[in-house]
Amino acid sequence: MRILVTGGAGFLGSHLCERLLKDGHEVICLDNYFSGKRANILHLRDYQNFEIIRHDIVEPILLEVEQIYNLACPASPVHYQYNPVKTVKTSVLGAINTLGIAKRVRARILLTSTSEVYGDPEVHPQKEEYWGNVNPNGERSCYDEGKRVAECLMMNYHRQNKVDIKIVRIFNTYGPRMAINDGRVVSNFCVAALKGEPLELYGDGSATRSFAYVDDIIEAIVRMMNTPTGFTGPVNIGNPDEFTVEELAKLTIEMTGSSSKIVRKPTRADDPTRRRPDITLAKKHLGWEPKIALRDGLARSIEYFRSELKLTRA
Ligand SMILES: NC(=O)c1ccc[n+]([C@@H]2O[C@H](COP(=O)([O-])OP(=O)(O)OC[C@H]3O[C@@H](n4cnc5c(N)ncnc54)[C@H](O)[C@@H]3O)[C@@H](O)[C@H]2O)c1
């Protein structure tokens, strides 16, 4: 198949392009390199079926493809808050432009939505039918509400124009090729521990997160794309194992053999206190559940950050 991956030079997108190429598909990677980088996809240039387009998805583009994975959108707060108006445009106009392609050439389209659509959830763990508790005008709303509108557009193109759509809601994902400076907790902790700098805990450290390793998430995304027509989702994909941020900090210090200390900082605005996916639907429809334990995934991530920081093992 000929497959378009928007945001293909990013963290998840680069792993997805690699997976699809290994499966023998023709892959078009579209990216404006805002939060992704060419280094993430450089190792794929030997695949004859790989094509790279520098393009900003807020502008329309004409392409003939059979499947579209729409990932283009900065995903970490430092990146999506850098230019919040642009973040909304990327989610909303990006959805309109990719849905336009899907409608015109009858391609199947998948949106990578997010657990952020649940905001600071009042129910725990989160099931897909929970509508969320999102601050509509806070600092994170450019991302959360942008994705909610993108979901809305997906469902309405489906109902109104019979576009074949799939929606996944991804929970915290980590692994090699996360940007070093993206401010997400796993990259922050790994980089700080490897440099021997303090690991910063916001609030009292009791906030919990569930961390999914990138390979598990890519498997779920590909499975979702290839489910029968008519099953649209949204489907939660993430790892239901819950850890406090403090546990993650301690594990990172232990696994890097670091002498770093943990320091406490005030809670950040609209930072959710708990987040954990209910993956019953994914198990049922995708026959999927995460396989990679935090310790194993963290070991692979630490190796990546070590090489990015050009550090050698102590
Ligand atoms: N990583 C996670 O934990 C996570 C969780 C939930 C949802 N998601 C979603 O998955 C997708 C990929 O996330 P990621 O972690 O790989 O983030 P990322 O920032 O590494 O990747 C996003 C990619 O999109 C590109 N991009 C941004 N704006 C664009 C635009 N206007 N036009 C074209 N390209 C543009 C960036 O340059 C980057 O390569 C995003 O849609 C994100 O919302 C990720």
GROMACS .gro file of C-alpha atoms and ligand atoms in nm:
model
  358
    1MET     CA    1   0.000   0.000   0.000
    2ARG     CA    2   0.099   0.362  -0.040
    3ILE     CA    3   0.075   0.522   0.304
    4LEU     CA    4   0.107   0.884   0.419
    5VAL     CA    5   0.248   0.952   0.766
    6THR     CA    6   0.215   1.316   0.870
    7GLY     CA    7   0.455   1.409   1.149
    8GLY     CA    8   0.671   1.121   1.023
    9ALA     CA    9   1.000   1.278   1.137
   10GLY     CA   10   0.886   1.297   1.499
   11PHE     CA   11   0.927   1.054   1.786
   12LEU     CA   12   0.631   0.823   1.713
   13GLY     CA   13   0.618   0.903   1.341
   14SER     CA   14   0.974   0.789   1.274
   15HIS     CA   15   0.909   0.454   1.446
   16LEU     CA   16   0.585   0.419   1.250
   17CYS     CA   17   0.754   0.493   0.914
   18GLU     CA   18   1.018   0.233   0.998
   19ARG     CA   19   0.757  -0.029   1.088
   20LEU     CA   20   0.552   0.032   0.772
   21LEU     CA   21   0.862   0.017   0.549
   22LYS     CA   22   0.966  -0.311   0.715
   23ASP     CA   23   0.615  -0.442   0.640
   24GLY     CA   24   0.686  -0.369   0.271
   25HIS     CA   25   0.470  -0.060   0.219
   26GLU     CA   26   0.546   0.254   0.022
   27VAL     CA   27   0.569   0.534   0.279
   28ILE     CA   28   0.540   0.909   0.230
   29CYS     CA   29   0.668   1.096   0.535
   30LEU     CA   30   0.537   1.453   0.557
   31ASP     CA   31   0.681   1.691   0.818
   32ASN     CA   32   0.765   2.058   0.873
   33TYR     CA   33   1.042   1.968   1.125
   34PHE     CA   34   0.897   2.185   1.400
   35SER     CA   35   0.947   1.928   1.676
   36GLY     CA   36   1.080   1.640   1.464
   37LYS     CA   37   1.417   1.614   1.292
   38ARG     CA   38   1.570   1.462   0.983
   39ALA     CA   39   1.811   1.260   1.198
   40ASN     CA   40   1.511   1.052   1.313
   41ILE     CA   41   1.447   0.923   0.961
   42LEU     CA   42   1.795   0.939   0.809
   43HIS     CA   43   1.848   0.566   0.861
   44LEU     CA   44   1.540   0.496   0.643
   45ARG     CA   45   1.667   0.668   0.328
   46ASP     CA   46   1.802   0.339   0.184
   47TYR     CA   47   1.447   0.206   0.151
   48GLN     CA   48   1.348   0.264  -0.213
   49ASN     CA   49   0.983   0.292  -0.108
   50PHE     CA   50   1.047   0.586   0.124
   51GLU     CA   51   0.970   0.943   0.025
   52ILE     CA   52   1.007   1.256   0.238
   53ILE     CA   53   0.809   1.577   0.187
   54ARG     CA   54   0.877   1.899   0.379
   55HIS     CA   55   0.533   2.049   0.413
   56ASP     CA   56   0.326   2.227   0.675
   57ILE     CA   57  -0.003   2.042   0.718
   58VAL     CA   58  -0.195   2.363   0.788
   59GLU     CA   59  -0.166   2.412   0.408
   60PRO     CA   60  -0.362   2.176   0.179
   61ILE     CA   61  -0.172   1.917  -0.023
   62LEU     CA   62  -0.279   1.679  -0.300
   63LEU     CA   63  -0.157   1.322  -0.264
   64GLU     CA   64  -0.280   0.981  -0.376
   65VAL     CA   65  -0.254   0.728  -0.098
   66GLU     CA   66  -0.451   0.438   0.046
   67GLN     CA   67  -0.396   0.504   0.414
   68ILE     CA   68  -0.317   0.818   0.615
   69TYR     CA   69  -0.173   0.825   0.965
   70ASN     CA   70  -0.220   1.183   1.087
   71LEU     CA   71   0.038   1.238   1.361
   72ALA     CA   72   0.150   1.593   1.280
   73CYS     CA   73   0.122   1.797   1.600
   74PRO     CA   74   0.378   1.890   1.864
   75ALA     CA   75   0.307   1.663   2.161
   76SER     CA   76   0.505   1.796   2.454
   77PRO     CA   77   0.408   2.110   2.650
   78VAL     CA   78   0.731   2.298   2.571
   79HIS     CA   79   0.669   2.248   2.201
   80TYR     CA   80   0.293   2.294   2.188
   81GLN     CA   81   0.296   2.601   2.412
   82TYR     CA   82   0.575   2.769   2.211
   83ASN     CA   83   0.317   2.889   1.957
   84PRO     CA   84  -0.025   2.787   2.092
   85VAL     CA   85  -0.222   2.940   1.806
   86LYS     CA   86  -0.014   2.738   1.560
   87THR     CA   87  -0.076   2.425   1.768
   88VAL     CA   88  -0.453   2.470   1.733
   89LYS     CA   89  -0.414   2.534   1.360
   90THR     CA   90  -0.202   2.222   1.319
   91SER     CA   91  -0.460   2.002   1.491
   92VAL     CA   92  -0.766   2.157   1.330
   93LEU     CA   93  -0.647   2.255   0.981
   94GLY     CA   94  -0.425   1.946   0.974
   95ALA     CA   95  -0.734   1.731   1.039
   96ILE     CA   96  -0.933   1.917   0.772
   97ASN     CA   97  -0.655   1.886   0.515
   98THR     CA   98  -0.583   1.517   0.576
   99LEU     CA   99  -0.955   1.436   0.591
  100GLY     CA  100  -0.987   1.622   0.261
  101ILE     CA  101  -0.731   1.387   0.105
  102ALA     CA  102  -0.905   1.085   0.258
  103LYS     CA  103  -1.241   1.196   0.125
  104ARG     CA  104  -1.111   1.270  -0.225
  105VAL     CA  105  -0.910   0.952  -0.281
  106ARG     CA  106  -1.115   0.727  -0.048
  107ALA     CA  107  -0.822   0.657   0.179
  108ARG     CA  108  -0.859   0.527   0.531
  109ILE     CA  109  -0.740   0.778   0.791
  110LEU     CA  110  -0.620   0.741   1.151
  111LEU     CA  111  -0.586   1.026   1.400
  112THR     CA  112  -0.346   1.004   1.692
  113SER     CA  113  -0.555   1.170   1.958
  114THR     CA  114  -0.446   1.182   2.317
  115SER     CA  115  -0.531   1.102   2.677
  116GLU     CA  116  -0.522   1.482   2.721
  117VAL     CA  117  -0.880   1.488   2.588
  118TYR     CA  118  -0.971   1.358   2.937
  119GLY     CA  119  -0.807   1.664   3.097
  120ASP     CA  120  -0.775   1.625   3.473
  121PRO     CA  121  -1.005   1.322   3.493
  122GLU     CA  122  -1.266   1.276   3.763
  123VAL     CA  123  -1.301   0.906   3.688
  124HIS     CA  124  -1.026   0.655   3.712
  125PRO     CA  125  -0.909   0.469   3.509
  126GLN     CA  126  -1.036   0.646   3.198
  127LYS     CA  127  -1.268   0.464   2.961
  128GLU     CA  128  -1.337   0.591   2.609
  129GLU     CA  129  -1.693   0.696   2.693
  130TYR     CA  130  -1.573   0.942   2.961
  131TRP     CA  131  -1.609   1.293   2.815
  132GLY     CA  132  -1.327   1.447   3.012
  133ASN     CA  133  -1.260   1.742   3.239
  134VAL     CA  134  -1.066   1.988   3.024
  135ASN     CA  135  -0.999   2.353   3.102
  136PRO     CA  136  -1.114   2.506   2.770
  137ASN     CA  137  -0.899   2.819   2.791
  138GLY     CA  138  -0.601   2.723   3.007
  139GLU     CA  139  -0.239   2.696   2.896
  140ARG     CA  140  -0.277   2.336   2.781
  141SER     CA  141  -0.604   2.394   2.598
  142CYS     CA  142  -0.433   2.463   2.262
  143TYR     CA  143  -0.333   2.097   2.260
  144ASP     CA  144  -0.628   1.937   2.443
  145GLU     CA  145  -0.903   2.130   2.268
  146GLY     CA  146  -0.722   2.112   1.933
  147LYS     CA  147  -0.731   1.733   1.958
  148ARG     CA  148  -1.095   1.737   2.070
  149VAL     CA  149  -1.187   1.938   1.760
  150ALA     CA  150  -0.977   1.701   1.548
  151GLU     CA  151  -1.179   1.407   1.690
  152CYS     CA  152  -1.498   1.600   1.620
  153LEU     CA  153  -1.392   1.658   1.258
  154MET     CA  154  -1.301   1.291   1.214
  155MET     CA  155  -1.643   1.176   1.339
  156ASN     CA  156  -1.830   1.432   1.130
  157TYR     CA  157  -1.646   1.350   0.807
  158HIS     CA  158  -1.732   0.989   0.885
  159ARG     CA  159  -2.103   1.055   0.950
  160GLN     CA  160  -2.147   1.315   0.678
  161ASN     CA  161  -1.912   1.193   0.403
  162LYS     CA  162  -1.864   0.823   0.492
  163VAL     CA  163  -1.488   0.871   0.531
  164ASP     CA  164  -1.327   0.556   0.670
  165ILE     CA  165  -1.178   0.680   0.999
  166LYS     CA  166  -0.995   0.543   1.303
  167ILE     CA  167  -0.915   0.729   1.626
  168VAL     CA  168  -0.665   0.621   1.890
  169ARG     CA  169  -0.612   0.805   2.218
  170ILE     CA  170  -0.249   0.760   2.313
  171PHE     CA  171  -0.134   0.779   2.675
  172ASN     CA  172   0.220   0.878   2.784
  173THR     CA  173   0.469   0.708   2.556
  174TYR     CA  174   0.846   0.701   2.587
  175GLY     CA  175   1.146   0.551   2.411
  176PRO     CA  176   1.437   0.624   2.180
  177ARG     CA  177   1.404   0.937   1.959
  178MET     CA  178   1.208   1.135   2.216
  179ALA     CA  179   1.346   1.486   2.192
  180ILE     CA  180   1.604   1.553   2.462
  181ASN     CA  181   1.462   1.897   2.538
  182ASP     CA  182   1.091   1.817   2.520
  183GLY     CA  183   1.024   1.858   2.892
  184ARG     CA  184   0.842   1.524   2.921
  185VAL     CA  185   0.900   1.342   3.243
  186VAL     CA  186   1.091   1.040   3.107
  187SER     CA  187   1.329   1.244   2.891
  188ASN     CA  188   1.372   1.503   3.169
  189PHE     CA  189   1.462   1.240   3.425
  190CYS     CA  190   1.691   1.036   3.198
  191VAL     CA  191   1.883   1.342   3.080
  192ALA     CA  192   1.912   1.491   3.431
  193ALA     CA  193   2.025   1.159   3.582
  194LEU     CA  194   2.282   1.100   3.307
  195LYS     CA  195   2.422   1.450   3.353
  196GLY     CA  196   2.424   1.416   3.732
  197GLU     CA  197   2.179   1.707   3.764
  198PRO     CA  198   1.880   1.720   4.005
  199LEU     CA  199   1.556   1.544   3.902
  200GLU     CA  200   1.269   1.790   3.946
  201LEU     CA  201   0.943   1.662   4.094
  202TYR     CA  202   0.641   1.889   4.054
  203GLY     CA  203   0.405   1.887   4.352
  204ASP     CA  204   0.456   1.620   4.615
  205GLY     CA  205   0.556   1.348   4.366
  206SER     CA  206   0.240   1.148   4.427
  207ALA     CA  207   0.098   1.227   4.080
  208THR     CA  208   0.079   0.905   3.882
  209ARG     CA  209   0.143   0.833   3.517
  210SER     CA  210   0.131   0.522   3.305
  211PHE     CA  211   0.422   0.487   3.068
  212ALA     CA  212   0.402   0.290   2.745
  213TYR     CA  213   0.707   0.190   2.545
  214VAL     CA  214   0.706   0.314   2.185
  215ASP     CA  215   0.715  -0.033   2.019
  216ASP     CA  216   0.397  -0.136   2.202
  217ILE     CA  217   0.217   0.181   2.091
  218ILE     CA  218   0.325   0.148   1.726
  219GLU     CA  219   0.194  -0.210   1.724
  220ALA     CA  220  -0.144  -0.089   1.857
  221ILE     CA  221  -0.164   0.199   1.605
  222VAL     CA  222  -0.097  -0.033   1.310
  223ARG     CA  223  -0.348  -0.288   1.440
  224MET     CA  224  -0.612  -0.018   1.482
  225MET     CA  225  -0.556   0.109   1.127
  226ASN     CA  226  -0.623  -0.239   0.996
  227THR     CA  227  -0.939  -0.320   1.193
  228PRO     CA  228  -1.257  -0.379   0.988
  229THR     CA  229  -1.436  -0.081   0.829
  230GLY     CA  230  -1.699   0.069   1.058
  231PHE     CA  231  -1.498   0.032   1.378
  232THR     CA  232  -1.392   0.392   1.429
  233GLY     CA  233  -1.284   0.409   1.792
  234PRO     CA  234  -1.179   0.614   1.979
  235VAL     CA  235  -0.968   0.346   2.143
  236ASN     CA  236  -0.734   0.405   2.436
  237ILE     CA  237  -0.382   0.278   2.388
  238GLY     CA  238  -0.137   0.295   2.670
  239ASN     CA  239   0.012   0.094   2.950
  240PRO     CA  240  -0.221   0.056   3.249
  241ASP     CA  241   0.068  -0.007   3.492
  242GLU     CA  242   0.061   0.301   3.713
  243PHE     CA  243   0.368   0.455   3.875
  244THR     CA  244   0.409   0.768   4.082
  245VAL     CA  245   0.643   1.023   3.931
  246GLU     CA  246   0.861   0.977   4.238
  247GLU     CA  247   0.891   0.602   4.168
  248LEU     CA  248   0.999   0.683   3.812
  249ALA     CA  249   1.260   0.929   3.941
  250LYS     CA  250   1.406   0.672   4.182
  251LEU     CA  251   1.411   0.398   3.917
  252THR     CA  252   1.586   0.628   3.669
  253ILE     CA  253   1.852   0.721   3.925
  254GLU     CA  254   1.906   0.353   4.008
  255MET     CA  255   1.924   0.238   3.644
  256THR     CA  256   2.163   0.514   3.534
  257GLY     CA  257   2.380   0.465   3.843
  258SER     CA  258   2.352   0.840   3.894
  259SER     CA  259   2.441   1.049   4.197
  260SER     CA  260   2.157   1.294   4.115
  261LYS     CA  261   1.922   1.412   4.389
  262ILE     CA  262   1.545   1.458   4.370
  263VAL     CA  263   1.423   1.818   4.423
  264ARG     CA  264   1.063   1.934   4.467
  265LYS     CA  265   0.897   2.217   4.269
  266PRO     CA  266   0.547   2.369   4.282
  267THR     CA  267   0.271   2.194   4.085
  268ARG     CA  268   0.229   2.320   3.726
  269ALA     CA  269  -0.096   2.468   3.592
  270ASP     CA  270  -0.355   2.211   3.482
  271ASP     CA  271  -0.111   1.923   3.533
  272PRO     CA  272  -0.333   1.616   3.576
  273THR     CA  273  -0.284   1.429   3.903
  274ARG     CA  274  -0.371   1.081   3.781
  275ARG     CA  275  -0.386   0.925   3.438
  276ARG     CA  276  -0.430   0.560   3.360
  277PRO     CA  277  -0.591   0.398   3.054
  278ASP     CA  278  -0.865   0.142   3.062
  279ILE     CA  279  -0.757  -0.074   2.766
  280THR     CA  280  -1.049  -0.319   2.763
  281LEU     CA  281  -1.157  -0.197   2.418
  282ALA     CA  282  -0.806  -0.228   2.272
  283LYS     CA  283  -0.777  -0.581   2.408
  284LYS     CA  284  -1.111  -0.674   2.253
  285HIS     CA  285  -1.082  -0.511   1.911
  286LEU     CA  286  -0.708  -0.509   1.852
  287GLY     CA  287  -0.614  -0.824   2.044
  288TRP     CA  288  -0.346  -0.604   2.195
  289GLU     CA  289  -0.191  -0.525   2.527
  290PRO     CA  290   0.149  -0.379   2.613
  291LYS     CA  291   0.434  -0.627   2.651
  292ILE     CA  292   0.735  -0.417   2.745
  293ALA     CA  293   0.786  -0.353   3.116
  294LEU     CA  294   0.898  -0.010   3.236
  295ARG     CA  295   1.238  -0.141   3.346
  296ASP     CA  296   1.313  -0.286   2.998
  297GLY     CA  297   1.187   0.016   2.809
  298LEU     CA  298   1.371   0.251   3.038
  299ALA     CA  299   1.698   0.060   2.985
  300ARG     CA  300   1.663   0.106   2.605
  301SER     CA  301   1.572   0.473   2.647
  302ILE     CA  302   1.866   0.542   2.878
  303GLU     CA  303   2.102   0.391   2.616
  304TYR     CA  304   1.951   0.625   2.354
  305PHE     CA  305   1.985   0.935   2.571
  306ARG     CA  306   2.338   0.834   2.666
  307SER     CA  307   2.438   0.822   2.300
  308GLU     CA  308   2.253   1.147   2.219
  309LEU     CA  309   2.438   1.319   2.503
  310LYS     CA  310   2.757   1.156   2.374
  311LEU     CA  311   2.827   1.010   2.716
  312THR     CA  312   3.005   0.682   2.769
  313ARG     CA  313   2.912   0.429   3.031
  314ALA     CA  314   3.071   0.496   3.371
  315LIG     N1  315   0.427   1.075   2.259
  315LIG     C1  316   0.319   1.067   2.334
  315LIG     O1  317   0.327   1.033   2.453
  315LIG     C2  318   0.184   1.100   2.275
  315LIG     C3  319   0.071   1.087   2.356
  315LIG     C4  320  -0.053   1.119   2.303
  315LIG     C5  321  -0.067   1.156   2.172
  315LIG     N2  322   0.043   1.168   2.094
  315LIG     C6  323   0.023   1.213   1.956
  315LIG     O2  324   0.104   1.141   1.867
  315LIG     C7  325   0.151   1.225   1.762
  315LIG     C8  326   0.303   1.219   1.754
  315LIG     O3  327   0.358   1.260   1.878
  315LIG     P1  328   0.514   1.256   1.906
  315LIG     O4  329   0.533   1.221   2.048
  315LIG     O5  330   0.582   1.175   1.802
  315LIG     O6  331   0.549   1.410   1.890
  315LIG     P2  332   0.664   1.481   1.805
  315LIG     O7  333   0.659   1.625   1.839
  315LIG     O8  334   0.793   1.410   1.820
  315LIG     O9  335   0.613   1.457   1.656
  315LIG     C9  336   0.523   1.541   1.590
  315LIG    C10  337   0.574   1.563   1.449
  315LIG    O10  338   0.483   1.647   1.379
  315LIG    C11  339   0.556   1.747   1.310
  315LIG     N3  340   0.470   1.865   1.294
  315LIG    C12  341   0.428   1.950   1.389
  315LIG     N4  342   0.352   2.047   1.337
  315LIG    C13  343   0.344   2.020   1.204
  315LIG    C14  344   0.281   2.085   1.094
  315LIG     N5  345   0.211   2.197   1.111
  315LIG     N6  346   0.296   2.032   0.971
  315LIG    C15  347   0.370   1.920   0.951
  315LIG     N7  348   0.433   1.854   1.051
  315LIG    C16  349   0.420   1.905   1.176
  315LIG    C17  350   0.676   1.773   1.397
  315LIG    O11  351   0.783   1.835   1.330
  315LIG    C18  352   0.710   1.634   1.447
  315LIG    O12  353   0.796   1.567   1.359
  315LIG    C19  354   0.098   1.365   1.793
  315LIG    O13  355  -0.019   1.386   1.718
  315LIG    C20  356   0.065   1.358   1.940
  315LIG    O14  357  -0.039   1.447   1.975
  315LIG    C21  358   0.168   1.141   2.143
   0.00000   0.00000   0.00000
